[in-house]
CSV table of C-alpha atoms in Angstrom, one decimal:
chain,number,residue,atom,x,y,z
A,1,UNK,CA,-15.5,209.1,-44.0
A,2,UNK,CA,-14.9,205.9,-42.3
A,3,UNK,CA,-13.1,203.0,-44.0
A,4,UNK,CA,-14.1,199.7,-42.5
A,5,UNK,CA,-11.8,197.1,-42.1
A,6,UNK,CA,-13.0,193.8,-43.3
A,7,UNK,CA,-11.3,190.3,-42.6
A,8,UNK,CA,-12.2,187.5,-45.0
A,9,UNK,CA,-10.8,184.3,-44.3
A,10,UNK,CA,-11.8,180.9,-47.2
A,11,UNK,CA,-9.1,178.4,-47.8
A,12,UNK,CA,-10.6,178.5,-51.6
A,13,UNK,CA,-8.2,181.5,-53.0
A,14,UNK,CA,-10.5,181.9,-56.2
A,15,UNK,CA,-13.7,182.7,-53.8
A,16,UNK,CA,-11.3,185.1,-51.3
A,17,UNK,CA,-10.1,187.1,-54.3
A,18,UNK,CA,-13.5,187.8,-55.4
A,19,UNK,CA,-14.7,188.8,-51.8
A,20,UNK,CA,-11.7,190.9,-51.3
A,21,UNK,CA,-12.5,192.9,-55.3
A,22,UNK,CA,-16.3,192.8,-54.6
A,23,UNK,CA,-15.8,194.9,-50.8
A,24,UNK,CA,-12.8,196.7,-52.3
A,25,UNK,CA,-14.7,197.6,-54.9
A,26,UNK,CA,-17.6,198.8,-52.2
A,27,UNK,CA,-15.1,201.2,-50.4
A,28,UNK,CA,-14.0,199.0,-47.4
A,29,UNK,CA,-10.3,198.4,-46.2
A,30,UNK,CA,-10.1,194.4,-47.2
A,31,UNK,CA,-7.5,191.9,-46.2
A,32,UNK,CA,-7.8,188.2,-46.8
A,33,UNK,CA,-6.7,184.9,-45.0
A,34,UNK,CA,-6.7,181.5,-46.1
A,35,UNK,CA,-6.7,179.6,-42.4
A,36,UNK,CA,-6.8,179.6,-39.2
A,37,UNK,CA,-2.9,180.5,-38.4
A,38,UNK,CA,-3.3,183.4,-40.9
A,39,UNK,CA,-6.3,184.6,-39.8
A,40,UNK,CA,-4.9,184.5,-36.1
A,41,UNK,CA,-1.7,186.6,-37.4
A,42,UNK,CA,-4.0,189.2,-39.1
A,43,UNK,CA,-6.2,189.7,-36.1
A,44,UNK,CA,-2.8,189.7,-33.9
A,45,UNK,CA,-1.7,193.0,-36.2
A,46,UNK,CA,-5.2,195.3,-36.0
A,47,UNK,CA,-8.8,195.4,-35.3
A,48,UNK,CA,-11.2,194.8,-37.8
A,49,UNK,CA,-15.0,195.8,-37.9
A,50,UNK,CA,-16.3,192.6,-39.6
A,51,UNK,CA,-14.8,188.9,-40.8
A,52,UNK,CA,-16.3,186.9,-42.8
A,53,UNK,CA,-15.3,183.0,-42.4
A,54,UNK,CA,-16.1,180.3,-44.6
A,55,UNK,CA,-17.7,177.3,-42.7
A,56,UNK,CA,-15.4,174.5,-44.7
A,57,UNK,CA,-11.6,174.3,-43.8
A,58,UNK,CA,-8.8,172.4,-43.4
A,59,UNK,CA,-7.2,172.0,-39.5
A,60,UNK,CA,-9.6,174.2,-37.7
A,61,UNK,CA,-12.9,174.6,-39.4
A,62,UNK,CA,-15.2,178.0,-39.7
A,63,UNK,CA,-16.8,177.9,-36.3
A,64,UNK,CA,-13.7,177.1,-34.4
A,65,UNK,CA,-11.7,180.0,-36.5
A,66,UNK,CA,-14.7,182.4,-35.8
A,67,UNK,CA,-14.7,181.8,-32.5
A,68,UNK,CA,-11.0,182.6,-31.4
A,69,UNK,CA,-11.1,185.4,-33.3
A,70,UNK,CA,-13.8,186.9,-31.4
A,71,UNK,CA,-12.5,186.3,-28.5
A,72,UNK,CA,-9.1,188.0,-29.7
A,73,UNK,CA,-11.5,190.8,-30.5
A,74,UNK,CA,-14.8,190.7,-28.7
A,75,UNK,CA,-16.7,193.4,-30.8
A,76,UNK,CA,-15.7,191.6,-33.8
A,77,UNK,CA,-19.3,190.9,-36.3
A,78,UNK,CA,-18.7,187.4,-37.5
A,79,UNK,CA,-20.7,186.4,-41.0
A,80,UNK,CA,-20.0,182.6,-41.4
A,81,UNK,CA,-19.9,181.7,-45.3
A,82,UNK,CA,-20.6,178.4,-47.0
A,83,UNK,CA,-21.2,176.6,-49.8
A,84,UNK,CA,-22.9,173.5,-47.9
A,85,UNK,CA,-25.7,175.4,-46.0
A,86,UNK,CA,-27.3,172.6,-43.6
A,87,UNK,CA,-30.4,173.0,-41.2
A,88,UNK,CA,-27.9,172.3,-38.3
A,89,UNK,CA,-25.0,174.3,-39.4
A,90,UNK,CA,-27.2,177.1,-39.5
A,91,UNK,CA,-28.5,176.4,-36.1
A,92,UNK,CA,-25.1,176.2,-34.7
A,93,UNK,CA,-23.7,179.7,-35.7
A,94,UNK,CA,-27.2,181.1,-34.0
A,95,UNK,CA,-26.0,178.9,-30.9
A,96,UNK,CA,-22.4,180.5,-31.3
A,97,UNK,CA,-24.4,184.0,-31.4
A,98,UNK,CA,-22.4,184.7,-34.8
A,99,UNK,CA,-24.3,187.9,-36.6
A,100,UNK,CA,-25.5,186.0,-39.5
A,101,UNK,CA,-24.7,182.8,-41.8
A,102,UNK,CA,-25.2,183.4,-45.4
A,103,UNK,CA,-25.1,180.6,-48.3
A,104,UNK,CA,-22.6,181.1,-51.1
A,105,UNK,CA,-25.3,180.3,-53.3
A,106,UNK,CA,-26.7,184.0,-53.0
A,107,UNK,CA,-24.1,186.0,-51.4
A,108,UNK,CA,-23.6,188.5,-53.9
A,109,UNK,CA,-27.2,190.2,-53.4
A,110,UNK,CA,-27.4,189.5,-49.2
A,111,UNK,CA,-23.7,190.3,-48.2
A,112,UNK,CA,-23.2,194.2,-48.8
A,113,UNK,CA,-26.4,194.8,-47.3
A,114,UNK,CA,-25.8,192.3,-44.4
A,115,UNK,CA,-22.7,193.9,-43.7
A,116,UNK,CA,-24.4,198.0,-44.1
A,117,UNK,CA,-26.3,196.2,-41.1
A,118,UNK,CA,-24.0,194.7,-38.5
A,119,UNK,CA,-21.8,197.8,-38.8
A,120,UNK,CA,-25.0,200.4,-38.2
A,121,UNK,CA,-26.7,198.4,-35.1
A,122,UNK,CA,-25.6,198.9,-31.6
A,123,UNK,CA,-23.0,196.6,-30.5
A,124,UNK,CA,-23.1,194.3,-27.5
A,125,UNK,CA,-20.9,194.9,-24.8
A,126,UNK,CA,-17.7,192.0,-24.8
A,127,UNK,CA,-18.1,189.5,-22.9
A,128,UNK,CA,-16.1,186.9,-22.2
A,129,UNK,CA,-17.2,183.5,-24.1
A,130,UNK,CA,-15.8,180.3,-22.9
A,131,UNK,CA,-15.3,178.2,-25.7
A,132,UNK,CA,-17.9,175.7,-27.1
A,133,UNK,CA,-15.4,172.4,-26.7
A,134,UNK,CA,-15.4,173.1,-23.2
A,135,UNK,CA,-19.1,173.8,-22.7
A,136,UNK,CA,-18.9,170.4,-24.1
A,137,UNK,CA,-16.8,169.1,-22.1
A,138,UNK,CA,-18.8,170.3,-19.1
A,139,UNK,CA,-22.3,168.6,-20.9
A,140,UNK,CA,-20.1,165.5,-21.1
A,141,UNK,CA,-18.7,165.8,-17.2
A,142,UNK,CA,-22.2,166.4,-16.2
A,143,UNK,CA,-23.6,162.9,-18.3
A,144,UNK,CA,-20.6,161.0,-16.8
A,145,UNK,CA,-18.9,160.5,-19.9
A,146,UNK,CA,-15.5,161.5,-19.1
A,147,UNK,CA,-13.5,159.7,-22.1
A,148,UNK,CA,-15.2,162.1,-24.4
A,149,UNK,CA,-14.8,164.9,-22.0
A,150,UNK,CA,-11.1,164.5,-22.3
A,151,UNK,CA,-11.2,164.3,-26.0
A,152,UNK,CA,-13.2,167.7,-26.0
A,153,UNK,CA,-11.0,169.5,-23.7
A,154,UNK,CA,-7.9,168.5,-25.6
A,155,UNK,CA,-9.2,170.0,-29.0
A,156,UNK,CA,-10.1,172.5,-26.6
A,157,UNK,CA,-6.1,172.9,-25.4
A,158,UNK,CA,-5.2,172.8,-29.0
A,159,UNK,CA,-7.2,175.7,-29.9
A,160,UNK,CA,-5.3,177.0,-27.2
A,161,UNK,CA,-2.3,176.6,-29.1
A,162,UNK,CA,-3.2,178.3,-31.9
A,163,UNK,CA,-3.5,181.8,-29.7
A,164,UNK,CA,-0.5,180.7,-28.0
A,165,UNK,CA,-2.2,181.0,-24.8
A,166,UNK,CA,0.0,178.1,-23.1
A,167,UNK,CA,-1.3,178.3,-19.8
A,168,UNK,CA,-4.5,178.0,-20.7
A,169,UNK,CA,-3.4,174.5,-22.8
A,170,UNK,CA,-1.5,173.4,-19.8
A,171,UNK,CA,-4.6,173.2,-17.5
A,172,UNK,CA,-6.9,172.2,-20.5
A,173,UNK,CA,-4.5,169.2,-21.1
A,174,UNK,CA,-4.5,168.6,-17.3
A,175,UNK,CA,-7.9,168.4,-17.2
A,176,UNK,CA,-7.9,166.2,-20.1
A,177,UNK,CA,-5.8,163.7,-18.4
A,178,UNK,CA,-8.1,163.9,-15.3
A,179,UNK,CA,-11.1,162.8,-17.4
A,180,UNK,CA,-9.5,160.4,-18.6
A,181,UNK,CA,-7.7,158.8,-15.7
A,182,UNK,CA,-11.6,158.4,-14.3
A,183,UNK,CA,-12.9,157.1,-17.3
A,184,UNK,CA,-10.2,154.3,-18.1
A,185,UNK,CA,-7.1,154.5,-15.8
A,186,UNK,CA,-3.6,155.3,-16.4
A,187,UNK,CA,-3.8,154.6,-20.3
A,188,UNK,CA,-1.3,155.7,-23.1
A,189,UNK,CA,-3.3,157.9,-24.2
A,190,UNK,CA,-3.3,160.0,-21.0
A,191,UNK,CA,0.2,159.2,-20.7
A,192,UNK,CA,0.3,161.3,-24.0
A,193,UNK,CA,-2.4,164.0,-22.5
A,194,UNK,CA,0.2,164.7,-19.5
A,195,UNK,CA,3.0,165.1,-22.0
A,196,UNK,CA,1.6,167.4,-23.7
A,197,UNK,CA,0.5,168.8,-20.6
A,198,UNK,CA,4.2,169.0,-19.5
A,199,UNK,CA,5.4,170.4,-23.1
A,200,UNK,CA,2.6,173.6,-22.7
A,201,UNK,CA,4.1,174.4,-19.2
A,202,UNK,CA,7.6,174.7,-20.5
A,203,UNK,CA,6.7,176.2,-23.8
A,204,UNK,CA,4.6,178.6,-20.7
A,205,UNK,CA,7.4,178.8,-19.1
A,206,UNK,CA,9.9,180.4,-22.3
A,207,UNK,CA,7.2,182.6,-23.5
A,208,UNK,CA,7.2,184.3,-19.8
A,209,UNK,CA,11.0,184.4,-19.5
């Protein structure tokens, strides 16, 4: 019989505890994560079937921590968790084509069976996703507004970061400092966006060696 493996990843160690015992108890392979770096690590050292990712938490929220990991593992079936369900939190993981957003409020009765689900239906192919800041930063480009291009693309390099994909954070950060040359001149902040630029290419630069 197949074990699933289950990520869950909450900052709130209480609520992760009771996720891991309740899908333990269920017969899945569970291993929990308490942000974003951790979750990144745990992804980095085998493939999992399902996470589930609370919405709230610090440095990188739910949809940003959801979102590298499925690009770290494409087939990955993403449940975002919360305990703040919102009309437009709700629209936003549909918009991130997440499998499913469940309140905390009733997660005991909806998330084995949720879960039964997204592992029986067919999976999509992978794709490659471009990530949400930098459609944003494209919507932004497109409107003209180039100051808060560069602030998108930025968060965008920092996310980078966090996969340590450093060539990807050099161009986002040189792209940041583009946008914001145009919008504003030669400012200190872009003098910082070009440094940091700088720093990625020679952090690039050692992880290559």
């Amino acid at each position: 019989m197949t074990r699933y493996k289950v990520l869950v990843v909450d900052d709130d160690v209480f609520v992760a505890e009771g996720l891991v015992e309740h899908l333990q108890e269920a017969g899945y392979s569970v291993v929990a994560a308490h942000n974003a770096r951790e979750a990144i690590a745990r992804i980095r050292e085998e493939t999992y079937d399902v996470a589930l990712v609370d919405m709230k938490m610090p440095e990188i929220d739910g949809f940003q921590t959801a979102s590298i990991l499925r690009q770290m593992q494409p087939n990955l079936r993403v449940i975002i968790l919360t305990g703040y369900p919102s009309v437009d939190s709700e629209m936003r993981a549909a918009q991130m084509e997440f499998y499913e957003y469940l309140p905390k409020s009733n997660w005991y009765d909806l998330l084995l069976p949720t879960i039964e689900r997204a592992l029986i239906e067919e999976r999509p192919a992978p794709k490659k996703r471009p990530s949400d800041l930098e459609k944003v930063a494209a919507q932004y480009t497109a409107e003209g507004k180039h100051e808060l291009a560069a602030l998108a693309l930025e968060q965008a390099a920092r996310l980078a970061e966090f996969t340590h994909d450093w060539e990807r954070a050099a161009h986002l950060y040189d792209e940041a400092f583009k946008h914001m040359r145009r919008a504003r001149g030669l400012s200190d902040d872009a003098r910082q966006l070009r440094d940091l630029a700088e720093s990625a290419r020679e952090m690039a630069k050692e992880a290559s060696a």
